[in-house]
Short mmCIF file of C-alpha atoms in Angstrom, two decimals:
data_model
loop_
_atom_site.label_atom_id
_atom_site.label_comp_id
_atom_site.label_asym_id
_atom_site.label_seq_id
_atom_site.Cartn_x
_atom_site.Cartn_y
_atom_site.Cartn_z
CA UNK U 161 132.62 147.48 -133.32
CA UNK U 162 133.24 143.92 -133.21
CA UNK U 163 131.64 141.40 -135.61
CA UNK U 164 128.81 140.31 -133.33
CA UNK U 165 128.10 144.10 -132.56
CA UNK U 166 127.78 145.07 -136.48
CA UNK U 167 125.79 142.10 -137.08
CA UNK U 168 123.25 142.95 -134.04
CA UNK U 169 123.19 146.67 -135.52
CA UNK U 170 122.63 145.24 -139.40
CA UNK U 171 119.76 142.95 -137.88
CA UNK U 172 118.17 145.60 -135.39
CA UNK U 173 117.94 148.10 -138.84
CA UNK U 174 114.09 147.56 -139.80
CA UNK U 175 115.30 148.52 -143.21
CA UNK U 176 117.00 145.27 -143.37
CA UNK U 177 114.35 142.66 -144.51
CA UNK U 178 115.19 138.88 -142.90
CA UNK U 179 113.71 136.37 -144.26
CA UNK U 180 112.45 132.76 -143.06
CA UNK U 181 114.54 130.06 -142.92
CA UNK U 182 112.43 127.25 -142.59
CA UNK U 183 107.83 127.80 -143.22
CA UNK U 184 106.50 128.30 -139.57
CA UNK U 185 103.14 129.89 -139.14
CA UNK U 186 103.64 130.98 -135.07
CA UNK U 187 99.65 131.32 -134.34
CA UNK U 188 98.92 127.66 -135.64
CA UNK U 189 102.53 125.97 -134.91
CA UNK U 190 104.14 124.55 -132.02
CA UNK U 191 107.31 124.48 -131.35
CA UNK U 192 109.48 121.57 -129.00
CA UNK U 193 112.75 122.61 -127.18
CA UNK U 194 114.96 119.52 -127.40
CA UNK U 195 117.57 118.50 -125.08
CA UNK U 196 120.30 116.44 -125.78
CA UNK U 197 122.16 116.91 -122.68
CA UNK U 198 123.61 114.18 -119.73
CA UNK U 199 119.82 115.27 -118.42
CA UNK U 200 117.79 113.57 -121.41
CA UNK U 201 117.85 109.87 -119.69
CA UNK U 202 115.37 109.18 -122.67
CA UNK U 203 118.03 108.59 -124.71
CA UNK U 204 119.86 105.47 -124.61
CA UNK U 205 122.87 104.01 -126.00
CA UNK U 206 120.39 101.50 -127.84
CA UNK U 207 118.64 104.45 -129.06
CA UNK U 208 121.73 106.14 -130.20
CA UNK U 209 123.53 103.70 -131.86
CA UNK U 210 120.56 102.90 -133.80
CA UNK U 211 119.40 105.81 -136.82
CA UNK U 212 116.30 104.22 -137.05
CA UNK U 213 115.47 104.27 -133.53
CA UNK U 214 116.67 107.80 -132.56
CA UNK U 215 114.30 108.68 -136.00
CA UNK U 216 111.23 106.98 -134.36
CA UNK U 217 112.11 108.77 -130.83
CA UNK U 218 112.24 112.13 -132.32
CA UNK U 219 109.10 111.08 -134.63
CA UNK U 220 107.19 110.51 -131.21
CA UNK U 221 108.01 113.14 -129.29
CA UNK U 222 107.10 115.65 -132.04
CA UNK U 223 103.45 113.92 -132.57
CA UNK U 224 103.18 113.76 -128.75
CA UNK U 225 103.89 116.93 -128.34
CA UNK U 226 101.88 118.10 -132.23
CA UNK U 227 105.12 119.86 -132.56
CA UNK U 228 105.79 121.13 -136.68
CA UNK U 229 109.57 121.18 -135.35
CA UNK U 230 112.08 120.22 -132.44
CA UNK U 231 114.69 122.61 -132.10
CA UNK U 232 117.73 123.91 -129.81
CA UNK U 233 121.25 122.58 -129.35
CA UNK U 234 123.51 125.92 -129.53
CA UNK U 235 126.12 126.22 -126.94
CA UNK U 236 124.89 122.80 -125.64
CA UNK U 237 127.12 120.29 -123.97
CA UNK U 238 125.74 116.91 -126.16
CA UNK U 239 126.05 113.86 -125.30
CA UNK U 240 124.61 112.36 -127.91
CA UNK U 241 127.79 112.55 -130.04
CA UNK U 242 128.89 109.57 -128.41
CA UNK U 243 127.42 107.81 -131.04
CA UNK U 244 129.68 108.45 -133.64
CA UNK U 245 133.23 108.05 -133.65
CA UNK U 246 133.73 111.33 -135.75
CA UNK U 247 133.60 113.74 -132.47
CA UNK U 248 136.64 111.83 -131.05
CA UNK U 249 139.92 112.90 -130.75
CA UNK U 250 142.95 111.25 -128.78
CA UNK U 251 142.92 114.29 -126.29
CA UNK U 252 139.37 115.67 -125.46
CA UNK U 253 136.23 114.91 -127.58
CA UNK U 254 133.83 117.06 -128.98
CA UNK U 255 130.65 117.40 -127.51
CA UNK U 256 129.85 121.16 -127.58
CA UNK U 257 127.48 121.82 -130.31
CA UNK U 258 127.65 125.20 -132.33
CA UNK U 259 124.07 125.65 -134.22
CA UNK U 260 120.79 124.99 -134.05
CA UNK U 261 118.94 121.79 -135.21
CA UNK U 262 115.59 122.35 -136.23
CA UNK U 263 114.28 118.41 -136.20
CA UNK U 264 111.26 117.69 -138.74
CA UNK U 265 110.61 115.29 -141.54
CA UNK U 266 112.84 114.71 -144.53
CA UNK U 267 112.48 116.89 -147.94
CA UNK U 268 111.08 119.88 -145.39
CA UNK U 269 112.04 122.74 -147.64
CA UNK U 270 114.44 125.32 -146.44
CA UNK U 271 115.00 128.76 -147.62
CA UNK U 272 117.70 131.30 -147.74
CA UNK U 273 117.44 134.64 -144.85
CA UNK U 274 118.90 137.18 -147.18
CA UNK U 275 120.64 137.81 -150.34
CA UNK U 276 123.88 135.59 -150.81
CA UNK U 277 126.23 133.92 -152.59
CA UNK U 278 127.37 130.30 -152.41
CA UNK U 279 130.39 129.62 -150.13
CA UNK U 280 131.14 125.83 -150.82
CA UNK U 281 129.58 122.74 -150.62
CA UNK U 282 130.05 119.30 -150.12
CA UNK U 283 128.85 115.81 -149.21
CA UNK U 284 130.79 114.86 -145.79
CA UNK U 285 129.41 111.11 -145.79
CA UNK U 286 130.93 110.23 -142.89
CA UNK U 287 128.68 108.21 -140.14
CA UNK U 288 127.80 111.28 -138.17
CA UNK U 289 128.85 113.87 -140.45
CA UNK U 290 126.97 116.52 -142.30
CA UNK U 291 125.85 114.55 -145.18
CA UNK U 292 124.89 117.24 -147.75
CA UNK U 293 126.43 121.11 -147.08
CA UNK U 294 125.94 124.10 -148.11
CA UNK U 295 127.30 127.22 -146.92
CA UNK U 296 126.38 130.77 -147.74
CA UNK U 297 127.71 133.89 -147.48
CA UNK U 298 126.51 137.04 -146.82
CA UNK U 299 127.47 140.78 -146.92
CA UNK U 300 125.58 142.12 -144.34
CA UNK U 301 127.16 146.44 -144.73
CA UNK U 302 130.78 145.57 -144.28
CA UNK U 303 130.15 142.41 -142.33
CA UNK U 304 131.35 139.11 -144.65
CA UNK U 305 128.86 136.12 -142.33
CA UNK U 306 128.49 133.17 -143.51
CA UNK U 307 125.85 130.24 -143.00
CA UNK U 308 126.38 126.56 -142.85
CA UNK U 309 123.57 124.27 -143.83
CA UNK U 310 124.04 120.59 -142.99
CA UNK U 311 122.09 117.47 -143.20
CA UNK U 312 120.56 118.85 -146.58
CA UNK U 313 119.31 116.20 -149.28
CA UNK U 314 121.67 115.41 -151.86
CA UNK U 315 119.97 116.88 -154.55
CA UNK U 316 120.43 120.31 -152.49
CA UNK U 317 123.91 120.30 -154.24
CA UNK U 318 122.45 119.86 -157.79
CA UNK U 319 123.50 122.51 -160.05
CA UNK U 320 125.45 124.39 -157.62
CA UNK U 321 128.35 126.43 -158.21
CA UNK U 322 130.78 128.73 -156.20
CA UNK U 323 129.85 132.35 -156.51
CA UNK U 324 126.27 131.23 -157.32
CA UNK U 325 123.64 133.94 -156.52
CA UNK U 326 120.73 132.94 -154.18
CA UNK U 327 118.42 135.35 -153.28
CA UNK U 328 116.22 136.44 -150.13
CA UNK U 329 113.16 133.85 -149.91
CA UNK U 330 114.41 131.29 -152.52
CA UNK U 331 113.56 127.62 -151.58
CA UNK U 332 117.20 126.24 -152.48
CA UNK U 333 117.91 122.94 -150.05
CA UNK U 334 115.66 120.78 -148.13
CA UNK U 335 116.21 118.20 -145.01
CA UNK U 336 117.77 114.45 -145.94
CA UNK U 337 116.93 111.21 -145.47
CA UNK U 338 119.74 109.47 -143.15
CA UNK U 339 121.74 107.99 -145.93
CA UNK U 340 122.11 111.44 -147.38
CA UNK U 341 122.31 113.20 -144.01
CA UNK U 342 125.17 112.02 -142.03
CA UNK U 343 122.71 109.45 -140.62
CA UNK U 344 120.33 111.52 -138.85
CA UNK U 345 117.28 111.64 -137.94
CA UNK U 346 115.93 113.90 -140.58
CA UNK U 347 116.82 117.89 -139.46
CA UNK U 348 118.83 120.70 -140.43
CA UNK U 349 121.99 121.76 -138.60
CA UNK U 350 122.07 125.65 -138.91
CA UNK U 351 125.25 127.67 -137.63
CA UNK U 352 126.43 131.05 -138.30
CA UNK U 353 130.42 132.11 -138.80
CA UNK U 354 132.40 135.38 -139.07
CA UNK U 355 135.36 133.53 -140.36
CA UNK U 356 135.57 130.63 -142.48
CA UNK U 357 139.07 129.91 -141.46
CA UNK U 358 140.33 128.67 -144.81
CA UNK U 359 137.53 126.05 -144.92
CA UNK U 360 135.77 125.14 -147.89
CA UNK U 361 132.62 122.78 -147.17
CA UNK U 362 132.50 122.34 -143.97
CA UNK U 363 133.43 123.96 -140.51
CA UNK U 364 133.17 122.02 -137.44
CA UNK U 365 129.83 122.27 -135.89
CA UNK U 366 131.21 120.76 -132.89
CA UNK U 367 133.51 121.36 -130.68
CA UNK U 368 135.97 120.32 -127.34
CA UNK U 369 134.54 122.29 -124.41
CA UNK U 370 137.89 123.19 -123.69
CA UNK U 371 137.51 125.15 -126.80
CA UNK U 372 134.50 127.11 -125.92
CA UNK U 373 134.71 130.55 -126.02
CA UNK U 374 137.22 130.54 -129.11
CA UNK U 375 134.59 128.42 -131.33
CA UNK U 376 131.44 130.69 -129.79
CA UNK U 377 133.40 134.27 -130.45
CA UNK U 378 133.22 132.85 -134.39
CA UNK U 379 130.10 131.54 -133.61
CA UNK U 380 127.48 133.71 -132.78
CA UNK U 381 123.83 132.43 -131.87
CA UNK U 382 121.83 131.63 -135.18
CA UNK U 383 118.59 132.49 -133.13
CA UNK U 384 119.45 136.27 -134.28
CA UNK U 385 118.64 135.02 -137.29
CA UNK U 386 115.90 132.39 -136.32
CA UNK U 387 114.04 134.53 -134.56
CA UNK U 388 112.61 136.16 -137.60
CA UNK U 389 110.81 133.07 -138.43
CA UNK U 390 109.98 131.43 -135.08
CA UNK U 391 109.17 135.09 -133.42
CA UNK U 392 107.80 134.20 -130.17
CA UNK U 393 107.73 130.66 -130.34
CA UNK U 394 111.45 130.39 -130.18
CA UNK U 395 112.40 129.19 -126.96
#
């Protein structure tokens, strides 16, 4: 079997307890898709270039909608990267997003899916960036996946250390405020890897389309994860 196969099996065995990721109650919540596609004419290069706007736009559109959390963005061709010289390279840049954002208000606590250990972690403060990372990793039967966590609050990292335990249900990050996020509207950046590549950190959660199918083979969609705390309110 290939990775994605084992990890479908692993999360398919009822045996195998997943855990929430973020709270979520499905009968009393709402959930709002969010596109950040060429389609979304909403948002403007004033917007954009502006953390403080974007925050108010994604503020609004949540109360509008009484939406606990905005949330998509895997495999989606972004143009909102434009705002951020980061995603630029001299040959092609990168636009294709990797994870899922789930969009809510800073300090929103987030919890670990199943038992792990820590990965890395760092504080990419770059405009754009991550901000605060974590990554996981988990031994799912003989499947080594690992988790990235980005946009975290940078007393996430407090006490951390490599090889750290963390178990099943524990409250161990929460969303940032922009200056601690990458500046961001406050959200988490969640993405899923079968190989680390050598990376300690950090692993692009963005890519060149050109790349696509290379980045999304070692990237598989975090909603098989997700969906055991959004259940049918995942879009």
């Amino acid at each position: 079997m290939n990775p994605l196969q084992k990890l479908q099996v692993f999360l398919n065995n009822p045996i195998n307890k997943i855990g929430k990721v973020v709270d979520f109650e499905p009968s009393t919540a709402t959930l709002l898709p969010f596109d950040f596609t060429a389609n979304n004419s909403e948002l403007t290069t004033e917007i954009l270039a502006n953390t403080n706007f974007f925050s108010l736009w994604v503020d609004e559109k949540l109360a509008k909608n009484n939406a606990k959390y905005g949330i998509g963005g895997y495999n989606e061709h972004r143009t909102i990267y434009s705002r951020s010289a980061h995603f630029d390279t001299v040959e092609e840049p990168r636009r294709l997003h990797l994870g899922i954002d789930i969009w809510g208000p800073a300090e929103t606590p987030i919890y670990n899916f199943y038992d792990a250990k820590v990965h890395s972690f760092h504080f990419n403060n770059n405009f754009g960036d991550y901000g605060a990372t974590v990554i996981l990793q988990y031994q799912l039967d003989d499947l080594t996946l690992y988790a990235l966590y980005g946009h975290l609050s940078l007393a996430s990292l407090t006490g951390l250390q490599e090889g750290q335990f963390i178990p099943r249900g524990k409250h161990f990050a929460s969303f940032g405020i922009a200056a601690e996020n990458g500046y961001w509207p406050p959200h988490l950046h969640f993405q899923l890897m079968f190989d680390m590549e050598g990376k300690k950190g950090d692993y692009p959660g963005v890519c060149q389309f050109s790349n696509r199918e290379v980045y999304l083979q070692n990237c598989p969609d975090p909603k098989l994860i997700l969906q055991h705390t959004f259940t049918s309110a995942l879009p």
